CSV table of C-alpha atoms and ligand atoms in Angstrom, one decimal:
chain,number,residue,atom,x,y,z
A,1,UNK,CA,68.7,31.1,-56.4
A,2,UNK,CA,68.2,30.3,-52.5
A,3,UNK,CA,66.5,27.7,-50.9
A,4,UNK,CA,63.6,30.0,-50.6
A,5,UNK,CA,62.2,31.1,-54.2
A,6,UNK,CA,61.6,34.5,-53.1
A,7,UNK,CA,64.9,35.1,-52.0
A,8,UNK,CA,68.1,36.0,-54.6
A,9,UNK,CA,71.3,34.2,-54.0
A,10,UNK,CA,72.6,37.4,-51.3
A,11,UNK,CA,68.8,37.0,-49.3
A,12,UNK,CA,67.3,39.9,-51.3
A,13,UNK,CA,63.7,40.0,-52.5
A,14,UNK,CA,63.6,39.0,-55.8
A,15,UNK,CA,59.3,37.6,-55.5
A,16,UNK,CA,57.1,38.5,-52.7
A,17,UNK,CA,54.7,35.7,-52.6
A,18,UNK,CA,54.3,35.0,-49.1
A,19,UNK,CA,55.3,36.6,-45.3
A,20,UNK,CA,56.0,32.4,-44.9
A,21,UNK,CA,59.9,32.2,-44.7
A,22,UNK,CA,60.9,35.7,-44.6
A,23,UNK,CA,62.5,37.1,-41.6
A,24,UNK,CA,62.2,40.6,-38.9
A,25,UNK,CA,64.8,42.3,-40.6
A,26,UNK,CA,63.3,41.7,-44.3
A,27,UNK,CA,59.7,43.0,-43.4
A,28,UNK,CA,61.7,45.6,-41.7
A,29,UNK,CA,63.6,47.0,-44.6
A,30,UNK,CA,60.0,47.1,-46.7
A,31,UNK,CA,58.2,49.1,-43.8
A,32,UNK,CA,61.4,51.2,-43.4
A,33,UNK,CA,61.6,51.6,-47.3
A,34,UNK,CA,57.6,52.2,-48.0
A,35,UNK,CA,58.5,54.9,-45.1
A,36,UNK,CA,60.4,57.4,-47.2
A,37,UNK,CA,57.6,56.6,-50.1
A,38,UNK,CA,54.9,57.5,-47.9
A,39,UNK,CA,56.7,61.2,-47.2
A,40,UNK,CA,56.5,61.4,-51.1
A,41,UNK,CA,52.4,61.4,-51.1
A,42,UNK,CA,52.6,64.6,-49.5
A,43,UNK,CA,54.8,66.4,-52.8
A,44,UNK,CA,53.8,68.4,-55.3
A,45,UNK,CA,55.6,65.9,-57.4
A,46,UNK,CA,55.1,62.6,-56.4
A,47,UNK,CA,57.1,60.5,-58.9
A,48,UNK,CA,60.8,59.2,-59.0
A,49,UNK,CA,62.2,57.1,-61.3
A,50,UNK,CA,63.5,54.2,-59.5
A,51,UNK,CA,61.9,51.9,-62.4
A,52,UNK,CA,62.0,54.2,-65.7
A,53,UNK,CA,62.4,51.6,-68.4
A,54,UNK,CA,60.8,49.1,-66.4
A,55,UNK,CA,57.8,47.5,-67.9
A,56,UNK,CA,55.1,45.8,-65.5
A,57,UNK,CA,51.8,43.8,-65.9
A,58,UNK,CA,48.9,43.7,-63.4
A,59,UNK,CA,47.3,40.2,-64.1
A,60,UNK,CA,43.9,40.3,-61.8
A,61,UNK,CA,42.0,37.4,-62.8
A,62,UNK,CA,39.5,38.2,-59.5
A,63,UNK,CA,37.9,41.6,-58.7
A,64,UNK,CA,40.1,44.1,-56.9
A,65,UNK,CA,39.2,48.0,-55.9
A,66,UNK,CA,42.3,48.4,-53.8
A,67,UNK,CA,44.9,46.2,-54.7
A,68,UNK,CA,44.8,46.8,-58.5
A,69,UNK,CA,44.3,50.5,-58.8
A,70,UNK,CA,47.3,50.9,-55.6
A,71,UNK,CA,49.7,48.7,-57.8
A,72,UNK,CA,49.3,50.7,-60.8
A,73,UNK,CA,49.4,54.0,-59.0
A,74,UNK,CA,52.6,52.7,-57.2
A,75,UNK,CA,54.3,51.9,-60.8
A,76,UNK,CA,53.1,54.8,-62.1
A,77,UNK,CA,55.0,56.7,-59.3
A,78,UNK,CA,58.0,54.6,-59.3
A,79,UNK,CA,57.9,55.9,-63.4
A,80,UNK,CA,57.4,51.8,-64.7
A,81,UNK,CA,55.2,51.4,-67.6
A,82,UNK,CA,52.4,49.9,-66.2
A,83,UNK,CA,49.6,47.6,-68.3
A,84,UNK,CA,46.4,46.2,-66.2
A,85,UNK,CA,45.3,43.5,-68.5
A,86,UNK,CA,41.0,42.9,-68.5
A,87,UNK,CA,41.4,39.4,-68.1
A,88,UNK,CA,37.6,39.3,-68.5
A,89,UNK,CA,38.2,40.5,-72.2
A,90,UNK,CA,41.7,38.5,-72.5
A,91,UNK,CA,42.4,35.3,-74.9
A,92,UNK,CA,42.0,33.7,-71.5
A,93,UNK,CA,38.2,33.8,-72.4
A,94,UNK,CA,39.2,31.5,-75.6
A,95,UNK,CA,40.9,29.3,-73.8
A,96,UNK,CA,44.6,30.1,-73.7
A,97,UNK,CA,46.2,28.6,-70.3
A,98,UNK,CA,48.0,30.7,-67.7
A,99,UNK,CA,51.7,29.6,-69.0
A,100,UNK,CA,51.1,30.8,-72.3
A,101,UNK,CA,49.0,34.0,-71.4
A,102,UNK,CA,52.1,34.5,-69.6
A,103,UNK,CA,55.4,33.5,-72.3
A,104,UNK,CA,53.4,35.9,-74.6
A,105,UNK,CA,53.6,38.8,-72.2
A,106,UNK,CA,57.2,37.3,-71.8
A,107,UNK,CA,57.7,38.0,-75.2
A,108,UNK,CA,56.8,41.4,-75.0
A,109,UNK,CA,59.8,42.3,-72.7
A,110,UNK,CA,58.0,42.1,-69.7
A,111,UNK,CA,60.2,42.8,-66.2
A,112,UNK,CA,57.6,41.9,-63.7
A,113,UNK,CA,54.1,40.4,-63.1
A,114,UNK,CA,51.9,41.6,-60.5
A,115,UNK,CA,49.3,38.3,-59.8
A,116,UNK,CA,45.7,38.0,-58.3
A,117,UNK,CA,44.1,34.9,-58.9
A,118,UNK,CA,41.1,32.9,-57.4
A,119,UNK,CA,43.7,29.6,-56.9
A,120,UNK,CA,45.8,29.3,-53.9
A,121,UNK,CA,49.3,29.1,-55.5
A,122,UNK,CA,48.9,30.4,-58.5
A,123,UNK,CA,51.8,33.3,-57.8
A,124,UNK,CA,54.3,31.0,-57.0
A,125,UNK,CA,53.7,28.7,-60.1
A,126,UNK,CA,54.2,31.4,-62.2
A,127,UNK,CA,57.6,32.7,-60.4
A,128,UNK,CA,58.4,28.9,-61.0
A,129,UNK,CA,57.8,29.0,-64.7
A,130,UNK,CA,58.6,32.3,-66.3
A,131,UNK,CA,61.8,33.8,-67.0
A,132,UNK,CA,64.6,34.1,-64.2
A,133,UNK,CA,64.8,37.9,-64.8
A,134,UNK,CA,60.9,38.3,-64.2
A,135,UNK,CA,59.9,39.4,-60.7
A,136,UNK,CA,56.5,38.2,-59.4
A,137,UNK,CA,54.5,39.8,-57.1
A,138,UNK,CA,51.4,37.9,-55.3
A,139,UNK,CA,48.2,40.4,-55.3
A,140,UNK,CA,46.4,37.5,-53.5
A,141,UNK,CA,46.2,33.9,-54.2
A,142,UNK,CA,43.1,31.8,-53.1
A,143,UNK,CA,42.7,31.9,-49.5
A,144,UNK,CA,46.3,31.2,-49.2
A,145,UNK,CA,48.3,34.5,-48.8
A,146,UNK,CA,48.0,38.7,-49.5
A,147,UNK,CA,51.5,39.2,-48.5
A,148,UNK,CA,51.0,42.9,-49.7
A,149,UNK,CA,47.8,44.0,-47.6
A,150,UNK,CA,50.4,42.3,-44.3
A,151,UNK,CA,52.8,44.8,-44.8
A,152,UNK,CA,50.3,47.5,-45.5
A,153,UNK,CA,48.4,46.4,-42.5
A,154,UNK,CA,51.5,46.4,-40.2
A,155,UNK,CA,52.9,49.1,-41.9
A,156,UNK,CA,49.6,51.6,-40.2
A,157,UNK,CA,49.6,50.0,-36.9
A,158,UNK,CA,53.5,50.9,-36.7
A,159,UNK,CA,52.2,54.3,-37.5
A,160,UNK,CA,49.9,54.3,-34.7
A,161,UNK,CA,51.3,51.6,-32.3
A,162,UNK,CA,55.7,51.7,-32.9
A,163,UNK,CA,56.0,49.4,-29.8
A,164,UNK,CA,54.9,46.0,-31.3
A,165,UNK,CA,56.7,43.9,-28.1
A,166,UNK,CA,53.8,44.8,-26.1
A,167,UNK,CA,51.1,44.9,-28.9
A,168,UNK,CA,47.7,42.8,-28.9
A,169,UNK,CA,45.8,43.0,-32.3
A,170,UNK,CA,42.7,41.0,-32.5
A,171,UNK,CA,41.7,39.7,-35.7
A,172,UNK,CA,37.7,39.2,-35.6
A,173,UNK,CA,35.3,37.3,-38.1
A,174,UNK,CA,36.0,34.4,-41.3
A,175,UNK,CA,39.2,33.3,-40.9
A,176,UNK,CA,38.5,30.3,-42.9
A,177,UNK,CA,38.4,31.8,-45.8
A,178,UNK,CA,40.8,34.8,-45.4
A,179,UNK,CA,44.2,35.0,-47.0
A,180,UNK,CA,44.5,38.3,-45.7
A,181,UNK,CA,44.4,36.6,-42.0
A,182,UNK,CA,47.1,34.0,-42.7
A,183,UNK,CA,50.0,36.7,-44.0
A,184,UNK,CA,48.4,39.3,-40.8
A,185,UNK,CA,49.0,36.0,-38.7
A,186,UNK,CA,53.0,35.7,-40.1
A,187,UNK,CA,53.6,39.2,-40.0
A,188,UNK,CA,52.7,40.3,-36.5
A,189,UNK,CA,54.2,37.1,-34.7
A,190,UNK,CA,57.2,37.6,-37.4
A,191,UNK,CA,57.5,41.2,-36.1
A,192,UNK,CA,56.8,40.2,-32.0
A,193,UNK,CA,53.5,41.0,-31.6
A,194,UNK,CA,53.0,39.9,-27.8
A,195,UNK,CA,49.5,38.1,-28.7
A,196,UNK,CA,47.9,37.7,-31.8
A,197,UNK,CA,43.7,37.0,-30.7
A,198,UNK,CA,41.5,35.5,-33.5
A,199,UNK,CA,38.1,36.1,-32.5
A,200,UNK,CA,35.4,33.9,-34.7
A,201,UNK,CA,32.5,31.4,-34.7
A,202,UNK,CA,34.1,27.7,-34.6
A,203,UNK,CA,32.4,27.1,-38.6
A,204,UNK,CA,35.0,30.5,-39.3
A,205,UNK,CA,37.9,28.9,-38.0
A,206,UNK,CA,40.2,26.3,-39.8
A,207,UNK,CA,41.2,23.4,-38.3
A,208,UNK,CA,44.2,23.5,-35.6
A,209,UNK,CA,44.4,27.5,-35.8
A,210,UNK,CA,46.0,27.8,-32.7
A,211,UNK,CA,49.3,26.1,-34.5
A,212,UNK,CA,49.5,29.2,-36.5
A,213,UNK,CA,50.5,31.3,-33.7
A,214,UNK,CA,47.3,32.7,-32.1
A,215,UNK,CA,45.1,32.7,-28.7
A,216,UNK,CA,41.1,31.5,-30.2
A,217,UNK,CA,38.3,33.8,-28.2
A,218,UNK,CA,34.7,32.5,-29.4
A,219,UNK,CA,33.2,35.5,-27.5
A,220,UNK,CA,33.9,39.2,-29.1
A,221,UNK,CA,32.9,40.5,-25.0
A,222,UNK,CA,35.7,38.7,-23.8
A,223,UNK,CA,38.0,38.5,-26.7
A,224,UNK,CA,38.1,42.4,-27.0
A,225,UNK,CA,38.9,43.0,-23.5
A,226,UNK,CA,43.0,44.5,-23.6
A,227,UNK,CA,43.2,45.0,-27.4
A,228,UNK,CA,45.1,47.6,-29.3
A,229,UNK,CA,44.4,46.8,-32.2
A,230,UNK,CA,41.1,45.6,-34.1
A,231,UNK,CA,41.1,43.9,-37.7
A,232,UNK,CA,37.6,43.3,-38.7
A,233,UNK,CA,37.0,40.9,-41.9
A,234,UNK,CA,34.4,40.5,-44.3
A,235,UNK,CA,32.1,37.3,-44.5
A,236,UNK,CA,33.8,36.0,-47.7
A,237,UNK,CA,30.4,34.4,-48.9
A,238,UNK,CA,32.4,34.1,-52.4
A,239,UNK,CA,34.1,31.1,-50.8
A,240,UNK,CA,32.0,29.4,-48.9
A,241,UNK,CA,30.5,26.3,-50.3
A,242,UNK,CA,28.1,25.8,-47.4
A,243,UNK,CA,25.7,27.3,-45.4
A,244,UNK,CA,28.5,28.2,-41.8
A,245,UNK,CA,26.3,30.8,-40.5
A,246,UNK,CA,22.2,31.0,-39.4
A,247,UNK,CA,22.2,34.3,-40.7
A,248,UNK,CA,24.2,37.6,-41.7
A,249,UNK,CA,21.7,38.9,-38.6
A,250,UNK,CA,22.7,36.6,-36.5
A,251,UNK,CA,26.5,37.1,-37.1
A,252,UNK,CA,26.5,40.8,-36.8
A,253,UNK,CA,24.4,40.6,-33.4
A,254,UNK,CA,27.0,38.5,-32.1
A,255,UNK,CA,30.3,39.8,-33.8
A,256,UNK,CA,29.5,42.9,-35.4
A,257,UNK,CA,32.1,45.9,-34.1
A,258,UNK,CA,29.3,48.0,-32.6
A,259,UNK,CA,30.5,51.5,-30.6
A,260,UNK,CA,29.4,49.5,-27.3
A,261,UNK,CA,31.6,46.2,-28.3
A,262,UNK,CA,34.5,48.8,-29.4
A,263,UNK,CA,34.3,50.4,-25.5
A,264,UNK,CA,35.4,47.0,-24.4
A,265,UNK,CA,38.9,47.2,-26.0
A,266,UNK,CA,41.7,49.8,-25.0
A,267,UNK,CA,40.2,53.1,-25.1
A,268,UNK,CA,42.8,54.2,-27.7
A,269,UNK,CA,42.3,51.2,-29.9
A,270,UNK,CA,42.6,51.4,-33.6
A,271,UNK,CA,39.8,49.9,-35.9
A,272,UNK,CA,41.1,47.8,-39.1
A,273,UNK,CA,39.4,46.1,-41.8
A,274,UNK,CA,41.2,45.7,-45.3
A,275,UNK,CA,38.4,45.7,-47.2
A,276,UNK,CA,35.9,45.6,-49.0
A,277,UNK,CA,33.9,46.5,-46.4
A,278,UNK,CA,30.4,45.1,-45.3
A,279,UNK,CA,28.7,47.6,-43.3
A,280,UNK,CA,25.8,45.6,-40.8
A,281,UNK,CA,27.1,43.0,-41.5
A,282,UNK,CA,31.0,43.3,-39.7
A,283,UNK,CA,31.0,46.3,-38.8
A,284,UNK,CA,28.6,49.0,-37.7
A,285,UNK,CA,28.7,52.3,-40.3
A,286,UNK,CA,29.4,54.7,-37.1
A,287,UNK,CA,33.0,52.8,-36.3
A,288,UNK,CA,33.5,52.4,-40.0
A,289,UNK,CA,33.2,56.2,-39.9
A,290,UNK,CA,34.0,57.1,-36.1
A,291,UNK,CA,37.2,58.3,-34.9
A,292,UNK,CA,38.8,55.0,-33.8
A,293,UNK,CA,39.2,53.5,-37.8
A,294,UNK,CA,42.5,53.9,-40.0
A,295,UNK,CA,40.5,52.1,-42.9
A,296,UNK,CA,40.8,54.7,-45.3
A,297,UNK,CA,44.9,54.9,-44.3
A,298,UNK,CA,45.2,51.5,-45.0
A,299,UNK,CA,44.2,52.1,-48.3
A,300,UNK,CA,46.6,55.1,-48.8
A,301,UNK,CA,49.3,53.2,-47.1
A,302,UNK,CA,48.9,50.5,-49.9
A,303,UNK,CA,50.7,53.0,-52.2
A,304,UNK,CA,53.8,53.6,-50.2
A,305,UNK,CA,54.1,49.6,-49.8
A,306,UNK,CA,53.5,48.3,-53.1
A,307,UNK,CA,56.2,50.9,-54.2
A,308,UNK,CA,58.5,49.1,-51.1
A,309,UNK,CA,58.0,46.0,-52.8
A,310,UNK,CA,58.1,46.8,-56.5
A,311,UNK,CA,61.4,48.5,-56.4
A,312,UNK,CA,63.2,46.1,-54.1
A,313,UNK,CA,62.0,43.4,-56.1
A,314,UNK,CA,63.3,44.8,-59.2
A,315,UNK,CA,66.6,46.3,-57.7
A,316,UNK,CA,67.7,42.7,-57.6
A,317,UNK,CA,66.6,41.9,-61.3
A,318,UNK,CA,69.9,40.1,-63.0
A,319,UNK,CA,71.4,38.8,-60.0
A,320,UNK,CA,69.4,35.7,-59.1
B,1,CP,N1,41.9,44.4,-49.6
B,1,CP,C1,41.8,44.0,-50.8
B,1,CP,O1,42.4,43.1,-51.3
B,1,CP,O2,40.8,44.7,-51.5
B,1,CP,P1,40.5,44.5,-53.1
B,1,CP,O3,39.9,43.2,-53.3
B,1,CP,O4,39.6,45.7,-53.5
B,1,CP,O5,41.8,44.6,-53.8
């Protein structure tokens, strides 16, 4: 095993727990490789069957719309067996800890675990602690990192905007609390974005954010002026633990994405958000909806992606 626990003994992906530590040419191969995936939507046949014989395990142990049901298509399509466990309904409800939930689905000849969970680091300790041949994949930890919805995210602008060297993507509302911000952050500068803008209310910022690689607007008027791209987030109320705003209101009148505050950014800007969205609240319904947003391709994107992941995550199975 390397230095970095995601990384086989040649540099291949053998986890994906975090953009942290991986290099251009690595998040290159997955966009290039989720590419040729992405072609495969449009079949009459959309499955191959990279991982036949391969058995997988979603373990979401927070909600997901997205994430979980994109995994399992994307196994389904790479021909895995595919079980997504109801934690809610799970002996973890009795008590059973994470290790052994997971050496009993060890036991069951399991070849990789796909991970969401509410604790920041929960992937990795589990790639730390189950079997070398297991591949884990990080579905979202915490507020630490969603090193999946990244690529996904990068993967559409690179659909829309191939010329990153002169890109400026503006990632708008609670960074605090967003994992999905952190692995955008990595990804673009990791990429060479030429300016990475976080756009928030100082209570939505966390401390020192301008060490992780970003210019800090407090004003969505002037942070918006020059952007090509625009990544709205949710208000993830789920992890605040006190009261950082006067009022949802309040919040939208000031960094809503209206169609008059979307006027302000390059004409041809696109509109992000990775969802769930909040509409009023982020963002106005009408640039939800309006010509400008990719949301919805995000979400198909997720497929092509997760398959990127899966199968070159498990094409090094055996030689960590
Ligand atoms: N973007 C995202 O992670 O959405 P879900 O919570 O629905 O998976």
């Amino acid at each position: 095993m390397s230095h970095n626990l995601q990384l086989n003994a040649e540099g291949k992906l053998k986890h994906f727990l975090t953009i942290d530590g991986l290099d251009k040419n690595l998040l290159t191969e997955i966009l290039d490789t989720a590419e040729s995936f992405a072609e495969m939507s449009g079949h009459h046949v959309k499955k191959v069957p990279l991982l036949r014989g391969k058995t997988i395990v979603n373990l979401f142990f927070e909600n997901s719309t997205r994430t979980r049901t994109t995994f399992e298509l994307a196994a389904k399509r790479l021909s895995a067996d595919v079980i997504s466990m109801n934690i809610a309904t799970s002996a973890t409800s009795k008590g059973e800890s994470l290790l052994d939930t997971i050496r009993n689905l060890e036991a069951m000849f399991v070849d990789m675990f796909v991970v969401r969970h509410g604790t920041s680091g929960a992937a990795h300790f589990i790639a730390e602690h189950t079997a070398p041949h297991i591949s884990v994949i990080n579905a979202g930890d915490g507020r630490h990192s969603h090193p999946t919805q990244a690529m996904l995210d990068v993967f559409t602008i690179r659909q829309f905007k191939p010329n990153f060297s002169t890109l400026r993507v503006a990632i708008i509302g609670d960074i605090l609390h967003s994992r999905v911000a952190r692995s955008q952050i990595l990804a673009l500068n990791t990429l060479g974005a030429a300016e990475v803008r976080v756009i928030a209310p100082k209570t939505l910022l966390p401390a020192h954010v301008e060490t992780l690689g970003v210019t800090v607007h407090h004003n969505l008027n002037e942070g918006l002026k020059d952007i090509d791209v625009i990544i709205m987030l949710r208000l993830q109320k789920e992890r605040m633990t006190s009261a950082l705003l006067p009022s949802e209101s309040e919040y939208f009148k000031c960094f809503g994405l209206t169609p008059e505050k979307l006027e302000i950014a390059k004409p041809d800007a696109i509109v992000m958000h990775p969802g769930p969205i909040n509409r009023g609240v982020e963002i106005d319904t009408r640039v939800a909806d309006g010509p400008q947003s990719v949301i919805l391709q995000q979400v198909s994107n997720g497929i092509a992606i997760r398959m990127a992941v899966m199968s070159m995550a498990m094409q090094t199975q055996g030689a960590a």
